[in-house]
mmCIF file of C-alpha atoms in Angstrom:
data_model
loop_
_atom_site.group_PDB
_atom_site.id
_atom_site.type_symbol
_atom_site.label_atom_id
_atom_site.label_comp_id
_atom_site.label_asym_id
_atom_site.label_seq_id
_atom_site.Cartn_x
_atom_site.Cartn_y
_atom_site.Cartn_z
ATOM 1 C CA MET A 24 0.000 0.000 0.000
ATOM 2 C CA LYS A 25 2.908 2.369 0.801
ATOM 3 C CA LYS A 26 4.375 1.698 -2.639
ATOM 4 C CA MET A 27 1.149 2.946 -4.258
ATOM 5 C CA GLY A 28 0.922 6.110 -2.120
ATOM 6 C CA ILE A 29 3.997 7.896 -3.487
ATOM 7 C CA PRO A 30 3.123 7.390 -7.189
ATOM 8 C CA LEU A 31 -0.450 8.535 -6.485
ATOM 9 C CA ILE A 32 0.853 11.687 -4.781
ATOM 10 C CA ILE A 33 3.157 12.368 -7.746
ATOM 11 C CA ILE A 34 0.326 11.792 -10.244
ATOM 12 C CA GLY A 35 -1.950 14.046 -8.161
ATOM 13 C CA ALA A 36 0.678 16.802 -8.086
ATOM 14 C CA ILE A 37 1.164 16.545 -11.866
ATOM 15 C CA CYS A 38 -2.614 16.720 -12.446
ATOM 16 C CA LEU A 39 -2.866 19.730 -10.139
ATOM 17 C CA ALA A 40 -0.014 21.498 -11.943
ATOM 18 C CA LEU A 41 -1.594 20.767 -15.349
ATOM 19 C CA GLY A 42 -4.958 22.010 -14.102
ATOM 20 C CA ILE A 43 -3.434 25.269 -12.875
ATOM 21 C CA TYR A 44 -1.578 25.684 -16.181
ATOM 22 C CA PHE A 45 -4.700 25.192 -18.311
ATOM 23 C CA VAL A 46 -6.863 27.456 -16.131
ATOM 24 C CA ALA A 47 -4.229 30.209 -16.276
ATOM 25 C CA ARG A 48 -3.935 29.778 -20.036
ATOM 26 C CA SER A 49 -7.722 29.921 -20.403
ATOM 27 C CA ASP A 50 -7.880 33.096 -18.253
ATOM 28 C CA SER A 51 -5.167 34.686 -20.379
ATOM 29 C CA LYS A 52 -7.083 33.879 -23.565
ATOM 30 C CA SER A 53 -10.299 35.208 -22.016
ATOM 31 C CA GLN A 54 -8.538 38.439 -20.985
ATOM 32 C CA LYS A 55 -7.202 38.886 -24.528
ATOM 33 C CA GLU A 56 -10.686 38.363 -25.986
ATOM 34 C CA THR A 57 -12.201 40.813 -23.481
ATOM 35 C CA SER A 58 -9.454 43.328 -24.218
ATOM 36 C CA SER A 59 -10.123 42.949 -27.942
ATOM 37 C CA VAL A 60 -13.856 43.637 -27.455
ATOM 38 C CA VAL A 61 -13.106 46.657 -25.235
ATOM 39 C CA ASN A 62 -10.659 48.015 -27.826
ATOM 40 C CA GLU A 63 -13.200 47.524 -30.630
ATOM 41 C CA ASN A 64 -15.955 49.261 -28.618
ATOM 42 C CA TYR A 65 -13.568 52.123 -27.794
ATOM 43 C CA LYS A 66 -12.667 52.490 -31.484
ATOM 44 C CA MET A 67 -16.347 52.496 -32.517
ATOM 45 C CA GLY A 68 -17.062 55.172 -29.896
ATOM 46 C CA LYS A 69 -14.185 57.340 -31.110
ATOM 47 C CA ASP A 70 -15.244 56.874 -34.756
ATOM 48 C CA PHE A 71 -18.788 57.979 -33.881
ATOM 49 C CA GLU A 72 -17.500 61.022 -31.971
ATOM 50 C CA GLU A 73 -15.473 62.015 -35.033
ATOM 51 C CA TYR A 74 -18.576 61.547 -37.206
ATOM 52 C CA VAL A 75 -20.560 63.855 -34.892
ATOM 53 C CA VAL A 76 -17.833 66.521 -34.896
ATOM 54 C CA ASN A 77 -17.807 66.458 -38.702
ATOM 55 C CA LEU A 78 -21.618 66.807 -38.861
ATOM 56 C CA LEU A 79 -21.473 70.288 -37.395
ATOM 57 C CA ASN A 80 -20.497 72.954 -39.918
ATOM 58 C CA PRO A 81 -17.425 74.893 -38.695
ATOM 59 C CA ARG A 82 -18.900 78.112 -40.136
ATOM 60 C CA GLN A 83 -21.766 77.750 -37.651
ATOM 61 C CA PHE A 84 -20.176 75.938 -34.721
ATOM 62 C CA LYS A 85 -16.884 76.332 -32.882
ATOM 63 C CA LEU A 86 -15.392 73.216 -31.286
ATOM 64 C CA ILE A 87 -14.529 74.255 -27.725
ATOM 65 C CA GLU A 88 -13.495 70.972 -26.144
ATOM 66 C CA LYS A 89 -13.240 67.289 -26.957
ATOM 67 C CA VAL A 90 -12.573 65.053 -23.952
ATOM 68 C CA ASN A 91 -9.838 62.480 -24.435
ATOM 69 C CA ASP A 92 -11.124 59.445 -22.541
ATOM 70 C CA TYR A 93 -8.623 57.600 -20.422
ATOM 71 C CA SER A 94 -9.299 54.635 -18.236
ATOM 72 C CA GLY A 95 -6.473 52.397 -17.090
ATOM 73 C CA GLN A 96 -6.299 49.487 -14.702
ATOM 74 C CA TYR A 97 -5.782 51.699 -11.654
ATOM 75 C CA HIS A 98 -6.757 55.189 -12.760
ATOM 76 C CA LYS A 99 -9.668 56.751 -14.582
ATOM 77 C CA ALA A 100 -9.452 60.344 -15.778
ATOM 78 C CA GLU A 101 -11.903 62.514 -13.870
ATOM 79 C CA ARG A 102 -12.804 64.349 -17.078
ATOM 80 C CA ASN A 103 -14.303 61.053 -18.334
ATOM 81 C CA LYS A 104 -17.310 62.040 -16.214
ATOM 82 C CA TYR A 105 -17.885 64.986 -18.528
ATOM 83 C CA CYS A 106 -19.545 65.029 -21.918
ATOM 84 C CA ASP A 107 -17.529 64.055 -24.980
ATOM 85 C CA ILE A 108 -17.720 67.337 -26.890
ATOM 86 C CA VAL A 109 -18.484 71.014 -26.227
ATOM 87 C CA PHE A 110 -19.441 73.347 -29.086
ATOM 88 C CA ARG A 111 -20.392 77.010 -29.322
ATOM 89 C CA ASP A 112 -23.087 78.129 -31.730
ATOM 90 C CA LYS A 113 -21.505 81.146 -33.460
ATOM 91 C CA ALA A 114 -24.876 82.801 -34.170
ATOM 92 C CA THR A 115 -26.060 82.790 -30.549
ATOM 93 C CA ASN A 116 -22.728 82.411 -28.720
ATOM 94 C CA LYS A 117 -24.451 79.620 -26.757
ATOM 95 C CA GLU A 118 -22.303 76.678 -25.651
ATOM 96 C CA PHE A 119 -23.725 73.185 -25.450
ATOM 97 C CA ALA A 120 -22.304 69.746 -24.705
ATOM 98 C CA ILE A 121 -22.779 66.526 -26.635
ATOM 99 C CA GLU A 122 -22.501 63.022 -25.224
ATOM 100 C CA CYS A 123 -22.002 60.606 -28.128
ATOM 101 C CA LYS A 124 -23.324 57.048 -28.004
ATOM 102 C CA TYR A 125 -23.208 54.527 -30.834
ATOM 103 C CA ARG A 126 -24.985 51.179 -30.701
ATOM 104 C CA SER A 127 -24.862 48.555 -33.428
ATOM 105 C CA SER A 128 -28.584 47.722 -33.364
ATOM 106 C CA TRP A 129 -31.966 48.054 -31.697
ATOM 107 C CA HIS A 130 -33.040 45.131 -29.492
ATOM 108 C CA GLU A 131 -36.470 43.854 -28.588
ATOM 109 C CA TYR A 132 -37.391 44.277 -24.913
ATOM 110 C CA ASN A 133 -40.902 43.260 -23.882
ATOM 111 C CA GLY A 134 -42.291 43.732 -27.391
ATOM 112 C CA ASP A 135 -40.714 47.161 -27.921
ATOM 113 C CA MET A 136 -37.556 48.073 -29.832
ATOM 114 C CA LYS A 137 -35.056 49.641 -27.434
ATOM 115 C CA VAL A 138 -31.365 50.330 -27.004
ATOM 116 C CA SER A 139 -29.364 50.508 -23.774
ATOM 117 C CA TRP A 140 -26.962 53.384 -23.731
ATOM 118 C CA VAL A 141 -25.820 54.298 -20.221
ATOM 119 C CA GLU A 142 -25.988 53.539 -16.512
ATOM 120 C CA GLN A 143 -27.806 55.844 -14.076
ATOM 121 C CA TYR A 144 -24.583 57.120 -12.477
ATOM 122 C CA LYS A 145 -23.499 58.530 -15.858
ATOM 123 C CA ILE A 146 -26.843 60.348 -16.219
ATOM 124 C CA ASP A 147 -26.152 61.842 -12.780
ATOM 125 C CA ASP A 148 -22.659 62.921 -13.952
ATOM 126 C CA TYR A 149 -24.096 64.568 -17.094
ATOM 127 C CA ASN A 150 -26.789 66.365 -15.077
ATOM 128 C CA LYS A 151 -24.146 67.637 -12.641
ATOM 129 C CA PHE A 152 -22.016 68.802 -15.579
ATOM 130 C CA SER A 153 -25.038 70.629 -17.036
ATOM 131 C CA ARG A 154 -25.782 72.365 -13.716
ATOM 132 C CA ASP A 155 -22.144 73.213 -12.914
ATOM 133 C CA LYS A 156 -21.448 74.626 -16.373
ATOM 134 C CA ASN A 157 -24.937 76.092 -16.868
ATOM 135 C CA MET A 158 -24.926 74.377 -20.232
ATOM 136 C CA SER A 159 -27.438 72.304 -22.192
ATOM 137 C CA VAL A 160 -26.437 68.681 -22.709
ATOM 138 C CA VAL A 161 -27.680 66.574 -25.598
ATOM 139 C CA VAL A 162 -27.161 62.897 -26.320
ATOM 140 C CA MET A 163 -26.261 62.141 -29.919
ATOM 141 C CA LEU A 164 -27.329 58.539 -30.456
ATOM 142 C CA GLY A 165 -26.317 56.599 -33.549
ATOM 143 C CA VAL A 166 -27.833 53.160 -34.110
ATOM 144 C CA GLY A 167 -27.098 50.626 -36.843
ATOM 145 C CA GLY A 168 -24.994 51.075 -39.934
ATOM 146 C CA THR A 169 -21.435 51.913 -38.949
ATOM 147 C CA PRO A 170 -20.062 54.397 -36.406
ATOM 148 C CA ASP A 171 -18.983 56.722 -39.204
ATOM 149 C CA HIS A 172 -22.365 56.466 -40.958
ATOM 150 C CA PRO A 173 -25.126 55.206 -38.635
ATOM 151 C CA ALA A 174 -28.456 54.082 -40.082
ATOM 152 C CA ASP A 175 -30.401 56.051 -37.440
ATOM 153 C CA LEU A 176 -29.285 59.327 -35.864
ATOM 154 C CA TYR A 177 -30.975 61.045 -32.924
ATOM 155 C CA CYS A 178 -30.173 64.104 -30.831
ATOM 156 C CA ILE A 179 -31.992 63.868 -27.502
ATOM 157 C CA PRO A 180 -31.794 66.622 -24.873
ATOM 158 C CA LEU A 181 -30.617 65.152 -21.584
ATOM 159 C CA ARG A 182 -33.579 66.777 -19.811
ATOM 160 C CA ALA A 183 -35.931 64.849 -22.162
ATOM 161 C CA LEU A 184 -34.582 61.452 -21.152
ATOM 162 C CA GLN A 185 -37.358 60.403 -18.822
ATOM 163 C CA GLU A 186 -36.316 56.773 -19.001
ATOM 164 C CA PRO A 187 -32.530 56.718 -19.341
ATOM 165 C CA PHE A 188 -32.042 53.057 -20.124
ATOM 166 C CA PRO A 189 -33.045 51.552 -22.366
ATOM 167 C CA ILE A 190 -34.404 54.165 -24.790
ATOM 168 C CA ARG A 191 -37.489 53.165 -26.770
ATOM 169 C CA LYS A 192 -37.131 53.615 -30.530
ATOM 170 C CA SER A 193 -40.634 55.100 -30.697
ATOM 171 C CA TYR A 194 -39.529 57.792 -28.221
ATOM 172 C CA ALA A 195 -36.185 58.419 -29.950
ATOM 173 C CA GLU A 196 -38.029 59.050 -33.239
ATOM 174 C CA ASN A 197 -39.168 62.400 -31.771
ATOM 175 C CA PHE A 198 -35.532 63.510 -31.969
ATOM 176 C CA ARG A 199 -34.437 62.054 -35.318
ATOM 177 C CA LEU A 200 -31.876 64.024 -37.330
ATOM 178 C CA ASN A 201 -31.180 63.794 -41.033
ATOM 179 C CA PRO A 202 -27.377 64.007 -41.345
ATOM 180 C CA ASP A 203 -27.720 64.996 -45.018
ATOM 181 C CA LYS A 204 -29.482 68.265 -44.103
ATOM 182 C CA PRO A 205 -27.976 71.272 -42.309
ATOM 183 C CA ILE A 206 -28.000 71.041 -38.519
ATOM 184 C CA TYR A 207 -28.611 74.076 -36.308
ATOM 185 C CA TRP A 208 -28.765 74.834 -32.599
ATOM 186 C CA SER A 209 -32.237 75.813 -31.410
ATOM 187 C CA ASN A 210 -32.395 77.959 -28.265
ATOM 188 C CA ASN A 211 -36.151 77.309 -28.134
ATOM 189 C CA ILE A 212 -35.783 73.588 -27.638
ATOM 190 C CA HIS A 213 -32.162 73.525 -26.411
ATOM 191 C CA ASN A 214 -31.299 70.940 -29.004
ATOM 192 C CA LEU A 215 -29.809 70.440 -32.434
ATOM 193 C CA GLU A 216 -32.335 70.215 -35.256
ATOM 194 C CA ASN A 217 -32.667 70.090 -39.028
ATOM 195 C CA ARG A 218 -34.152 73.051 -40.894
#
C-alpha cells in the first residue's frame, strides 16, 4: 500500500499542476478576448465622436473641447465624467455639450424596440455637468450602420430622457436628425435640429 501512495501523490501533483496551467492559459485567452472587445468598442465610440464633430459645420459651430477618454487598470481620468464634446453656436454664442453614443442595433425588450446606452450614475454625472457649467447637454445617439455612418441618428436633450435606459425607438423618433441636411442649434428647444 505504501508503494502505491507515493506514485499517487506524484500523479496528483502533476494533475494539479496541469490544471493550474490550463486554467491560467484559459484566463489569459479570455482576458485577450475581453481586451479585444473593449478596444473595438472604444474604437467604434471614437469613430462615432469624429462623425458627430464632422456633422457640425465649422462656419456655424466652434469646437470648444473634446474630452480624451482615459481609463487604465488603476486610474480613470476625472474628465471622463464629462460630456464628450463642447461646441459654441456662433450665431447665438451659446455653448452646449454633446454626449455621443453609438450602438450597433436596436433590441427587442418586452415587445418594444429599445437600445441601452448608459448607466444611471453617468446620467447623474451629465446632469451635474449641465448644472455646474450652466450648459445644455444633448445625447447624440447613432444606431445601426457603422459608427462613421449610422443608419439612425438622434439628438436627444438630456432633460428629455425620462427613461434613461433603455431608450425606446418610438420615443427616440421624436428627436431624429437627417445628417444629409444642415444642422442648427435651437435655443427654443435647447437641441440640435434640421431646418
